[in-house]
Tab-separated table of C-alpha atoms in Angstrom:
chain	number	residue	atom	x	y	z
A	1	MET	CA	137.340	146.331	70.377
A	2	ASP	CA	135.323	149.449	71.241
A	3	ALA	CA	133.274	149.789	74.026
A	4	GLY	CA	129.956	151.578	73.270
A	5	LEU	CA	127.622	150.284	76.326
A	6	SER	CA	128.302	151.285	79.556
A	7	GLY	CA	130.795	149.890	81.882
A	8	ILE	CA	128.702	147.453	83.908
A	9	LYS	CA	126.722	146.305	81.123
A	10	ILE	CA	129.997	145.318	79.424
A	11	LYS	CA	131.586	143.527	82.793
A	12	LYS	CA	128.616	141.978	83.163
A	13	ALA	CA	128.178	140.511	79.475
A	14	MET	CA	131.588	138.906	79.330
A	15	GLU	CA	130.558	137.466	83.402
A	16	SER	CA	127.395	136.154	81.180
A	17	ILE	CA	129.792	133.953	79.193
A	18	GLY	CA	132.254	132.911	81.380
A	19	LYS	CA	135.036	136.127	80.874
A	20	ASP	CA	136.436	138.412	83.676
A	21	ILE	CA	137.193	142.058	82.245
A	22	ASN	CA	140.301	141.804	84.348
A	23	THR	CA	142.126	139.074	81.748
A	24	VAL	CA	141.696	141.852	79.518
A	25	ASP	CA	144.383	143.991	78.473
A	26	SER	CA	144.075	145.741	75.542
A	27	LEU	CA	140.992	147.665	73.664
A	28	PHE	CA	141.057	148.929	69.793
A	29	VAL	CA	139.018	151.725	69.046
A	30	THR	CA	137.319	152.143	65.542
A	31	HIS	CA	136.085	155.836	65.893
A	32	GLU	CA	134.910	158.659	67.893
A	33	HIS	CA	130.722	158.080	67.926
A	34	THR	CA	129.381	157.758	71.159
A	35	ASP	CA	128.131	153.888	70.556
A	36	HIS	CA	131.346	152.823	70.259
A	37	ILE	CA	133.589	155.232	73.206
A	38	LYS	CA	131.064	155.409	75.362
A	39	ALA	CA	132.919	153.245	77.780
A	40	VAL	CA	136.311	153.846	77.095
A	41	GLY	CA	137.511	155.997	79.792
A	42	ILE	CA	136.056	153.994	82.275
A	43	LEU	CA	137.747	150.596	81.298
A	44	ALA	CA	140.860	152.488	80.617
A	45	ARG	CA	141.244	153.842	84.250
A	46	ARG	CA	139.562	151.241	85.960
A	47	TYR	CA	140.960	148.492	84.790
A	48	GLY	CA	144.021	149.606	83.349
A	49	LEU	CA	143.809	148.948	79.785
A	50	ASN	CA	146.123	150.061	76.685
A	51	VAL	CA	144.142	151.822	73.964
A	52	TYR	CA	145.201	151.873	70.369
A	53	ALA	CA	143.108	154.309	67.904
A	54	ASN	CA	144.745	156.501	65.297
A	55	GLU	CA	145.729	160.478	65.766
A	56	LYS	CA	143.065	161.457	64.669
A	57	THR	CA	140.785	159.545	66.304
A	58	TRP	CA	142.438	159.684	69.265
A	59	GLU	CA	142.076	164.107	69.316
A	60	ALA	CA	137.961	163.595	68.720
A	61	MET	CA	137.887	160.932	71.700
A	62	LEU	CA	139.913	162.417	74.706
A	63	PRO	CA	137.252	165.352	75.105
A	64	LYS	CA	134.691	162.674	75.377
A	65	ILE	CA	136.044	159.766	77.449
A	66	GLY	CA	138.275	161.726	80.436
A	67	LYS	CA	141.759	161.295	82.009
A	68	VAL	CA	143.796	158.394	80.279
A	69	SER	CA	146.970	157.801	81.590
A	70	ASP	CA	149.968	158.911	79.012
A	71	ASP	CA	150.833	155.288	78.858
A	72	GLN	CA	147.745	153.901	77.887
A	73	ILE	CA	147.351	155.926	74.910
A	74	ASN	CA	148.813	153.970	71.854
A	75	VAL	CA	148.454	155.446	68.177
A	76	PHE	CA	147.867	152.538	66.005
A	77	ALA	CA	147.430	154.380	62.295
A	78	HIS	CA	146.040	152.948	59.252
A	79	ASN	CA	146.898	150.186	57.274
A	80	LYS	CA	149.038	149.168	59.990
A	81	VAL	CA	149.893	145.536	61.096
A	82	MET	CA	150.555	145.278	65.038
A	83	SER	CA	151.886	142.208	67.211
A	84	LEU	CA	150.872	141.929	71.197
A	85	ASP	CA	152.110	138.820	72.252
A	86	ASP	CA	150.601	136.012	69.809
A	87	LEU	CA	147.932	138.241	68.721
A	88	ASP	CA	148.575	140.219	65.174
A	89	ILE	CA	146.436	143.222	64.431
A	90	GLU	CA	145.918	144.933	60.855
A	91	SER	CA	143.890	148.347	60.661
A	92	PHE	CA	142.602	149.322	57.272
A	93	ALA	CA	140.451	152.710	56.843
A	94	VAL	CA	136.698	152.808	55.870
A	95	SER	CA	134.180	155.478	54.907
A	96	HIS	CA	131.734	156.917	57.472
A	97	ASP	CA	130.846	160.158	58.892
A	98	ALA	CA	133.454	160.272	61.972
A	99	VAL	CA	137.129	162.148	61.903
A	100	ASP	CA	138.860	159.062	60.171
A	101	PRO	CA	137.315	155.947	61.316
A	102	GLN	CA	138.985	152.801	61.055
A	103	PHE	CA	138.177	148.796	60.934
A	104	TYR	CA	140.230	145.975	62.427
A	105	LYS	CA	141.779	142.352	60.764
A	106	PHE	CA	142.292	139.869	63.445
A	107	TYR	CA	145.212	136.759	63.379
A	108	HIS	CA	145.860	134.180	65.662
A	109	ASN	CA	147.251	130.463	65.032
A	110	GLY	CA	146.615	130.650	61.551
A	111	LYS	CA	143.464	132.267	62.064
A	112	GLU	CA	141.490	135.245	60.609
A	113	PHE	CA	138.717	137.452	62.043
A	114	VAL	CA	137.469	140.785	60.118
A	115	ILE	CA	135.153	142.869	61.892
A	116	LEU	CA	133.974	146.016	59.555
A	117	THR	CA	130.979	148.307	60.494
A	118	ASP	CA	130.082	151.636	60.329
A	119	THR	CA	130.984	152.212	56.408
A	120	GLY	CA	129.360	153.383	53.706
A	121	TYR	CA	130.348	151.387	50.959
A	122	VAL	CA	133.175	148.836	50.562
A	123	SER	CA	136.029	149.712	48.414
A	124	ASP	CA	138.345	147.040	46.367
A	125	ARG	CA	140.713	147.751	49.004
A	126	ILE	CA	138.861	147.058	51.444
A	127	GLN	CA	137.864	144.058	49.937
A	128	LYS	CA	141.283	142.895	49.048
A	129	THR	CA	141.968	143.346	52.884
A	130	ILE	CA	139.682	141.082	54.095
A	131	GLU	CA	139.041	139.000	51.761
A	132	ASN	CA	138.822	134.883	52.659
A	133	ALA	CA	138.517	135.161	56.428
A	134	ASP	CA	137.616	132.966	58.822
A	135	GLY	CA	135.016	134.638	60.089
A	136	TYR	CA	133.536	137.984	59.740
A	137	LEU	CA	131.438	140.240	62.020
A	138	MET	CA	129.553	142.331	58.946
A	139	GLU	CA	127.321	145.485	59.249
A	140	CYS	CA	123.957	144.879	58.323
A	141	ASN	CA	122.737	148.097	59.805
A	142	HIS	CA	119.086	148.239	57.802
A	143	ASP	CA	116.678	147.015	55.469
A	144	VAL	CA	116.318	149.964	52.693
A	145	GLU	CA	112.750	150.281	52.443
A	146	MET	CA	112.348	149.982	56.025
A	147	LEU	CA	114.790	153.043	56.567
A	148	ARG	CA	112.940	154.795	53.618
A	149	GLU	CA	109.718	154.438	55.258
A	150	GLY	CA	110.453	154.757	58.687
A	151	ILE	CA	110.358	157.981	61.321
A	152	TYR	CA	113.702	159.388	60.449
A	153	PRO	CA	114.182	163.105	59.413
A	154	TRP	CA	114.992	162.991	55.915
A	155	PRO	CA	118.785	164.431	56.176
A	156	LEU	CA	119.355	161.487	58.655
A	157	LYS	CA	117.960	158.889	56.077
A	158	GLN	CA	120.054	160.525	53.583
A	159	ARG	CA	122.931	159.834	55.788
A	160	ILE	CA	122.938	156.490	56.589
A	161	LEU	CA	122.195	155.934	52.983
A	162	SER	CA	125.399	157.555	52.026
A	163	GLU	CA	128.980	156.406	51.095
A	164	ARG	CA	129.409	157.931	54.514
A	165	GLY	CA	126.867	156.175	56.502
A	166	HIS	CA	125.868	152.305	57.401
A	167	LEU	CA	125.822	148.956	55.139
A	168	SER	CA	122.342	147.779	54.560
A	169	ASN	CA	121.589	144.449	54.407
A	170	GLU	CA	121.723	144.100	50.826
A	171	ASP	CA	125.166	145.778	50.981
A	172	GLY	CA	126.323	143.289	53.898
A	173	ALA	CA	125.647	140.309	51.467
A	174	ASN	CA	127.136	141.683	48.461
A	175	THR	CA	130.388	142.531	50.421
A	176	LEU	CA	130.475	138.957	51.701
A	177	MET	CA	129.750	137.915	48.199
A	178	ASP	CA	132.561	139.014	46.856
A	179	VAL	CA	135.156	138.609	50.101
A	180	ILE	CA	134.116	134.410	51.477
A	181	GLY	CA	136.468	131.943	50.741
A	182	ASN	CA	136.899	128.031	51.178
A	183	ASN	CA	138.457	129.276	54.984
A	184	THR	CA	135.375	131.089	55.906
A	185	LYS	CA	133.121	129.510	58.366
A	186	GLN	CA	131.693	131.799	60.663
A	187	ILE	CA	129.692	135.332	59.613
A	188	PHE	CA	128.138	137.118	62.109
A	189	LEU	CA	125.179	139.907	61.620
A	190	GLY	CA	126.130	142.955	63.393
A	191	HIS	CA	125.626	146.883	63.974
A	192	LEU	CA	121.552	146.314	63.192
A	193	SER	CA	119.227	149.731	62.976
A	194	HIS	CA	116.579	148.809	66.378
A	195	GLU	CA	114.334	151.028	64.243
A	196	ASN	CA	115.160	149.857	60.621
A	197	ASN	CA	116.106	146.270	60.941
A	198	THR	CA	115.734	143.166	62.734
A	199	LYS	CA	117.554	140.057	63.660
A	200	LYS	CA	114.803	138.165	61.039
A	201	VAL	CA	114.529	140.638	58.486
A	202	ALA	CA	118.384	141.092	58.208
A	203	ARG	CA	119.366	137.031	58.448
A	204	THR	CA	116.794	136.482	55.740
A	205	GLU	CA	117.815	138.978	53.388
A	206	VAL	CA	121.489	138.103	53.611
A	207	THR	CA	121.037	134.366	53.364
A	208	GLN	CA	118.420	134.945	50.234
A	209	VAL	CA	121.078	137.534	48.538
A	210	LEU	CA	123.335	134.339	49.557
A	211	GLU	CA	121.663	131.580	48.372
A	212	ASP	CA	120.474	133.472	45.067
A	213	HIS	CA	124.127	132.900	44.048
A	214	ASP	CA	124.886	129.553	44.848
A	215	PHE	CA	126.963	130.016	48.374
A	216	ALA	CA	126.005	126.547	50.552
A	217	VAL	CA	124.525	128.853	53.711
A	218	GLY	CA	124.310	126.607	56.439
A	219	SER	CA	126.807	124.118	55.157
A	220	ASP	CA	130.258	125.665	54.050
A	221	PHE	CA	129.491	127.976	56.242
A	222	GLN	CA	127.036	129.699	59.359
A	223	ILE	CA	124.967	132.904	59.857
A	224	ASN	CA	124.617	133.941	63.526
A	225	ASP	CA	122.696	136.923	64.999
A	226	THR	CA	123.735	139.683	67.214
A	227	ASP	CA	122.942	141.387	70.205
A	228	PRO	CA	124.757	144.684	71.047
A	229	ALA	CA	123.079	144.267	74.952
A	230	ILE	CA	123.209	139.977	74.918
A	231	ALA	CA	126.853	138.580	74.925
A	232	ASP	CA	126.595	134.908	72.625
A	233	PRO	CA	128.144	131.784	73.865
A	234	LEU	CA	131.795	131.919	72.720
A	235	ILE	CA	132.874	130.453	68.962
A	236	THR	CA	135.839	128.514	67.949
A	237	LEU	CA	136.935	129.397	64.513
């Protein structure tokens, strides 16, 4: 899902965990921002990937990614479920400053994995869609005080803090409290800002909020760091 690094970096990251990019056949795109589509075109052309996004995202993305064959362009609208062999994918709209952003829940062998980043808030509808998944990649973009005191210009700070911006560590933790269920075993904290967050700060804040509300972090489920430049070892849900 998404391809915000260069094609070479993505290929090498996969190789570092024993995976071959030639085995990938489909790519799901969430929105047209560069940090999510940088290598979409090159991966589609070089490896023949089928690419899925909604119609407005395709319109915004195509001028940025170069030529993609018509037979590789697949329109995947909001709030739909698509089946590809033994994998089912459900799309859901989010609130972000892109033309028509959406994220995805993946189903395989009775397990569910949700990816949710790049949204300013999580609606009741989204909560209902993603509740009690086996695993989550949840946005924890920034520590609010680090952002407010940081070097970003005020309009950018306002954008990040808005309902069309990004979830803070606290927002991510509050969302997790609303959706975690008995099935939940793995949580990954994602889309951390390099300037306004750290892995330690995000993990500490999320863990503290959950433990303060009697969630058994480290027992009922695990919290994992992520790094956009490093592929972590695979985990089986």
